[in-house]
Structure formats: C-alpha cells, structure tokens
mmCIF file of C-alpha atoms in Angstrom:
data_model
loop_
_atom_site.group_PDB
_atom_site.id
_atom_site.type_symbol
_atom_site.label_atom_id
_atom_site.label_comp_id
_atom_site.label_asym_id
_atom_site.label_seq_id
_atom_site.Cartn_x
_atom_site.Cartn_y
_atom_site.Cartn_z
ATOM 1 C CA MET J 1 -81.976 4.277 75.307
ATOM 2 C CA SER J 2 -82.659 1.937 72.347
ATOM 3 C CA GLY J 3 -79.889 -0.270 70.879
ATOM 4 C CA TRP J 4 -79.017 1.866 67.926
ATOM 5 C CA ILE J 5 -78.771 5.003 70.075
ATOM 6 C CA ASP J 6 -76.429 3.226 72.500
ATOM 7 C CA GLN J 7 -74.266 2.148 69.519
ATOM 8 C CA ALA J 8 -74.257 5.668 68.138
ATOM 9 C CA TRP J 9 -73.075 7.142 71.535
ATOM 10 C CA THR J 10 -70.325 4.458 71.717
ATOM 11 C CA ALA J 11 -69.255 5.198 68.191
ATOM 12 C CA LEU J 12 -69.199 8.926 68.933
ATOM 13 C CA HIS J 13 -66.703 8.399 71.752
ATOM 14 C CA THR J 14 -64.392 6.173 69.664
ATOM 15 C CA LEU J 15 -64.389 7.994 66.299
ATOM 16 C CA GLN J 16 -62.284 10.906 65.398
ATOM 17 C CA GLY J 17 -61.937 13.098 62.350
ATOM 18 C CA PRO J 18 -64.481 13.132 59.467
ATOM 19 C CA PRO J 19 -66.460 10.068 60.700
ATOM 20 C CA ALA J 20 -67.042 11.677 64.098
ATOM 21 C CA TYR J 21 -68.332 14.865 62.476
ATOM 22 C CA GLY J 22 -70.542 12.841 60.113
ATOM 23 C CA LEU J 23 -72.026 11.019 63.092
ATOM 24 C CA VAL J 24 -72.719 14.182 64.915
ATOM 25 C CA LEU J 25 -74.345 15.686 61.838
ATOM 26 C CA GLY J 26 -76.365 12.571 61.210
ATOM 27 C CA LEU J 27 -77.677 12.252 64.751
ATOM 28 C CA LEU J 28 -78.592 15.996 64.843
ATOM 29 C CA VAL J 29 -80.451 15.758 61.578
ATOM 30 C CA ALA J 30 -82.232 12.570 62.869
ATOM 31 C CA SER J 31 -83.873 14.658 65.563
ATOM 32 C CA GLY J 32 -85.728 16.438 62.761
ATOM 33 C CA PHE J 33 -87.417 13.124 62.010
ATOM 34 C CA PHE J 34 -88.694 12.997 65.631
ATOM 35 C CA LEU J 35 -86.180 10.344 66.643
ATOM 36 C CA PRO J 36 -85.242 10.342 70.329
ATOM 37 C CA VAL J 37 -81.977 12.290 69.990
ATOM 38 C CA ASN J 38 -81.260 14.996 72.535
ATOM 39 C CA GLU J 39 -79.443 17.757 70.679
ATOM 40 C CA ASP J 40 -78.092 19.300 73.835
ATOM 41 C CA LEU J 41 -76.583 16.099 75.249
ATOM 42 C CA LEU J 42 -75.091 15.213 71.865
ATOM 43 C CA LEU J 43 -73.570 18.670 71.604
ATOM 44 C CA VAL J 44 -72.084 18.466 75.109
ATOM 45 C CA ALA J 45 -70.693 14.987 74.441
ATOM 46 C CA ALA J 46 -69.127 16.097 71.148
ATOM 47 C CA ALA J 47 -67.709 19.191 72.841
ATOM 48 C CA ALA J 48 -66.133 16.945 75.465
ATOM 49 C CA LEU J 49 -64.344 15.146 72.609
ATOM 50 C CA THR J 50 -62.613 18.440 71.700
ATOM 51 C CA LEU J 51 -60.867 18.325 75.025
ATOM 52 C CA LYS J 52 -59.219 15.027 73.885
ATOM 53 C CA GLY J 53 -58.293 16.451 70.515
ATOM 54 C CA LEU J 54 -60.606 14.075 68.697
ATOM 55 C CA MET J 55 -62.647 16.979 67.212
ATOM 56 C CA GLN J 56 -61.756 20.659 66.581
ATOM 57 C CA PRO J 57 -64.052 23.251 68.192
ATOM 58 C CA PRO J 58 -64.555 25.554 65.199
ATOM 59 C CA LEU J 59 -65.403 22.653 62.893
ATOM 60 C CA LEU J 60 -67.706 21.155 65.496
ATOM 61 C CA VAL J 61 -69.553 24.429 65.820
ATOM 62 C CA LEU J 62 -70.078 24.551 62.010
ATOM 63 C CA VAL J 63 -71.193 20.955 61.777
ATOM 64 C CA ALA J 64 -73.524 21.253 64.777
ATOM 65 C CA TRP J 65 -75.061 24.433 63.430
ATOM 66 C CA ALA J 66 -75.729 22.824 60.099
ATOM 67 C CA GLY J 67 -77.240 19.669 61.760
ATOM 68 C CA ILE J 68 -79.354 21.591 64.285
ATOM 69 C CA VAL J 69 -80.774 24.142 61.810
ATOM 70 C CA THR J 70 -81.504 21.294 59.329
ATOM 71 C CA ALA J 71 -83.398 19.307 62.019
ATOM 72 C CA ASP J 72 -85.365 22.403 63.004
ATOM 73 C CA ALA J 73 -86.182 23.157 59.328
ATOM 74 C CA LEU J 74 -87.428 19.525 59.012
ATOM 75 C CA VAL J 75 -89.793 19.896 61.981
ATOM 76 C CA PHE J 76 -90.917 23.287 60.570
ATOM 77 C CA HIS J 77 -91.509 21.633 57.163
ATOM 78 C CA TRP J 78 -93.535 18.789 58.693
ATOM 79 C CA GLY J 79 -95.734 21.349 60.395
ATOM 80 C CA ARG J 80 -96.071 23.307 57.132
ATOM 81 C CA VAL J 81 -96.953 20.217 55.085
ATOM 82 C CA PHE J 82 -99.137 18.251 57.543
ATOM 83 C CA GLY J 83 -100.209 20.849 60.094
ATOM 84 C CA ALA J 84 -102.722 19.948 62.815
ATOM 85 C CA ARG J 85 -104.045 16.980 60.742
ATOM 86 C CA ALA J 86 -100.755 15.180 61.508
ATOM 87 C CA LEU J 87 -101.952 14.909 65.117
ATOM 88 C CA GLU J 88 -104.813 12.638 64.027
ATOM 89 C CA ASN J 89 -102.148 9.916 64.118
ATOM 90 C CA ARG J 90 -101.844 8.470 67.625
ATOM 91 C CA TRP J 91 -98.063 8.388 67.578
ATOM 92 C CA ALA J 92 -97.787 11.977 66.401
ATOM 93 C CA ALA J 93 -100.321 13.070 69.028
ATOM 94 C CA ARG J 94 -98.219 11.456 71.751
ATOM 95 C CA VAL J 95 -95.062 13.289 70.558
ATOM 96 C CA LEU J 96 -96.960 16.546 70.207
ATOM 97 C CA PRO J 97 -100.366 16.601 71.906
ATOM 98 C CA PRO J 98 -102.941 18.826 70.163
ATOM 99 C CA ALA J 99 -103.222 21.078 73.259
ATOM 100 C CA ARG J 100 -99.544 21.697 73.229
ATOM 101 C CA LEU J 101 -99.637 22.570 69.495
ATOM 102 C CA ALA J 102 -102.474 25.071 70.233
ATOM 103 C CA ARG J 103 -100.460 26.728 73.046
ATOM 104 C CA ALA J 104 -97.471 26.966 70.741
ATOM 105 C CA GLN J 105 -99.545 28.471 67.941
ATOM 106 C CA ALA J 106 -101.044 31.003 70.373
ATOM 107 C CA ALA J 107 -97.507 31.995 71.480
ATOM 108 C CA ILE J 108 -96.439 32.454 67.913
ATOM 109 C CA ARG J 109 -99.446 34.557 67.155
ATOM 110 C CA ARG J 110 -98.765 36.713 70.142
ATOM 111 C CA TRP J 111 -94.910 37.015 69.948
ATOM 112 C CA GLY J 112 -94.288 36.300 66.274
ATOM 113 C CA PRO J 113 -91.034 34.843 65.112
ATOM 114 C CA LEU J 114 -89.303 35.814 68.295
ATOM 115 C CA CYS J 115 -90.775 32.578 69.618
ATOM 116 C CA ILE J 116 -88.552 30.705 67.176
ATOM 117 C CA MET J 117 -85.534 32.352 68.591
ATOM 118 C CA ALA J 118 -86.547 31.849 72.168
ATOM 119 C CA ALA J 119 -87.323 28.186 71.566
ATOM 120 C CA ARG J 120 -83.741 27.456 70.723
ATOM 121 C CA PHE J 121 -82.903 28.191 74.356
ATOM 122 C CA LEU J 122 -85.733 26.166 75.788
ATOM 123 C CA PRO J 123 -85.364 22.391 75.390
ATOM 124 C CA GLY J 124 -88.794 20.662 75.278
ATOM 125 C CA LEU J 125 -90.382 23.612 73.530
ATOM 126 C CA ARG J 126 -88.417 23.505 70.280
ATOM 127 C CA THR J 127 -90.433 20.836 68.541
ATOM 128 C CA PRO J 128 -93.855 22.289 69.371
ATOM 129 C CA ILE J 129 -92.755 25.812 68.423
ATOM 130 C CA TYR J 130 -91.129 24.844 65.150
ATOM 131 C CA PHE J 131 -93.908 22.570 64.172
ATOM 132 C CA ALA J 132 -96.528 25.228 65.074
ATOM 133 C CA ALA J 133 -94.539 27.918 63.097
ATOM 134 C CA GLY J 134 -94.686 25.633 60.105
ATOM 135 C CA SER J 135 -98.387 24.923 60.616
ATOM 136 C CA LEU J 136 -99.024 28.667 60.684
ATOM 137 C CA ARG J 137 -97.214 28.906 57.409
ATOM 138 C CA LEU J 138 -94.561 31.320 58.582
ATOM 139 C CA PRO J 139 -92.036 31.936 55.779
ATOM 140 C CA TYR J 140 -89.011 29.669 55.744
ATOM 141 C CA ARG J 141 -86.708 32.746 55.754
ATOM 142 C CA GLN J 142 -88.037 33.729 59.275
ATOM 143 C CA LEU J 143 -87.145 30.224 60.549
ATOM 144 C CA PHE J 144 -83.646 30.430 59.024
ATOM 145 C CA LEU J 145 -83.132 34.008 60.210
ATOM 146 C CA TYR J 146 -84.315 33.615 63.885
ATOM 147 C CA ASP J 147 -83.363 29.952 64.464
ATOM 148 C CA GLY J 148 -80.073 30.340 62.586
ATOM 149 C CA ALA J 149 -79.075 33.403 64.668
ATOM 150 C CA ALA J 150 -80.060 31.696 67.893
ATOM 151 C CA ALA J 151 -78.185 28.477 67.000
ATOM 152 C CA ALA J 152 -75.152 30.681 66.011
ATOM 153 C CA ALA J 153 -75.186 32.143 69.558
ATOM 154 C CA GLU J 154 -75.989 28.947 71.473
ATOM 155 C CA ILE J 155 -73.770 26.360 69.866
ATOM 156 C CA PRO J 156 -70.363 28.099 70.349
ATOM 157 C CA LEU J 157 -71.449 29.013 73.846
ATOM 158 C CA VAL J 158 -72.128 25.366 74.706
ATOM 159 C CA VAL J 159 -68.947 24.079 72.984
ATOM 160 C CA TYR J 160 -66.626 26.573 74.591
ATOM 161 C CA ALA J 161 -68.299 26.373 78.014
ATOM 162 C CA VAL J 162 -67.797 22.576 78.003
ATOM 163 C CA ARG J 163 -64.126 23.211 77.062
ATOM 164 C CA TRP J 164 -63.776 25.875 79.812
ATOM 165 C CA PHE J 165 -65.352 23.783 82.582
ATOM 166 C CA GLY J 166 -63.617 20.598 81.244
ATOM 167 C CA GLU J 167 -60.186 22.142 81.542
ATOM 168 C CA ARG J 168 -60.719 22.899 85.185
#
C-alpha cells in the first residue's frame, strides 16, 4: 500500500467517534475517484472497531451506505460524462481495459439494471459495471434504486457478521 493509505488505516484504528466515521466516509468516497481503496476491507476493519466500542454499528451502517453509494454514483457519473473515450487515456485503460468495458456493457444490455444490483456483491466487477451503466446513459434513479437497495442489504450483513464472528 502507498504511504497515505497506510496512514489512513492506522488512523482508522486509533480514531473514535466523529473523526472515525469521517475517515470511513472519506475513504469510501475516495474509491469513486478510482483511488486504490478496497471498500470491503475498509468495511470489515470499521466493523471490527464496533467490537471495541469505538464505533456504533447502526451509525457505521448509515455512514458506510452513504460513502459506498456516493462512490458508486461517482463511477457511474464518470462513465456517463466520459464514456468509452475516457479509455483513450493509458492510465484509465489500465484501470478499466476497453474489452472489460465492452463485456460490462453487453451484460447490462442483456440483464438491464439488475447487473447494477448484482455488481454490489461481486468485488472486481463493480467499477466496470457502474462505469458501463453510466456510459450507456442509464438513468441515475436506476443506479440509486438498485445499488442503494443492494448496499442496504450488504452493508448491515457485513457489519453484523463481523460482530457475530468477532464475538466468538
């Protein structure tokens, strides 16, 4: 991991209260800018802090939902604004190869917005699916409806599973 990410992880494990929630929110939103932040690992780490009483599970669920849906909306927005022409940039093409974008677009054409919901549960496919959905000009309301619902199911499941396993 790069230096600033290491510092953020360290800060996450030493903060409590509002600064901890702010850091979780900020790191989750940062993933919408294609920064190397793994939402799942961050959520598991933050959920582990609830076992120590440094964060409260219901508030963590709300903050994580807001951060994750915002990040997904940013990726969707980048796809909507720049579309496939963004992949003319070498860096962008490494993050999302054109062939992968084409496969994601084909899946969305076949399955529709249900792909958005399924992508929430498939790490590694989220960015291509959300970017492709934006590039296909799906309405924002579909992103918020399907991704928001999937995130509302996934996030509490992860937080409370970490708590359940962590207490054993």
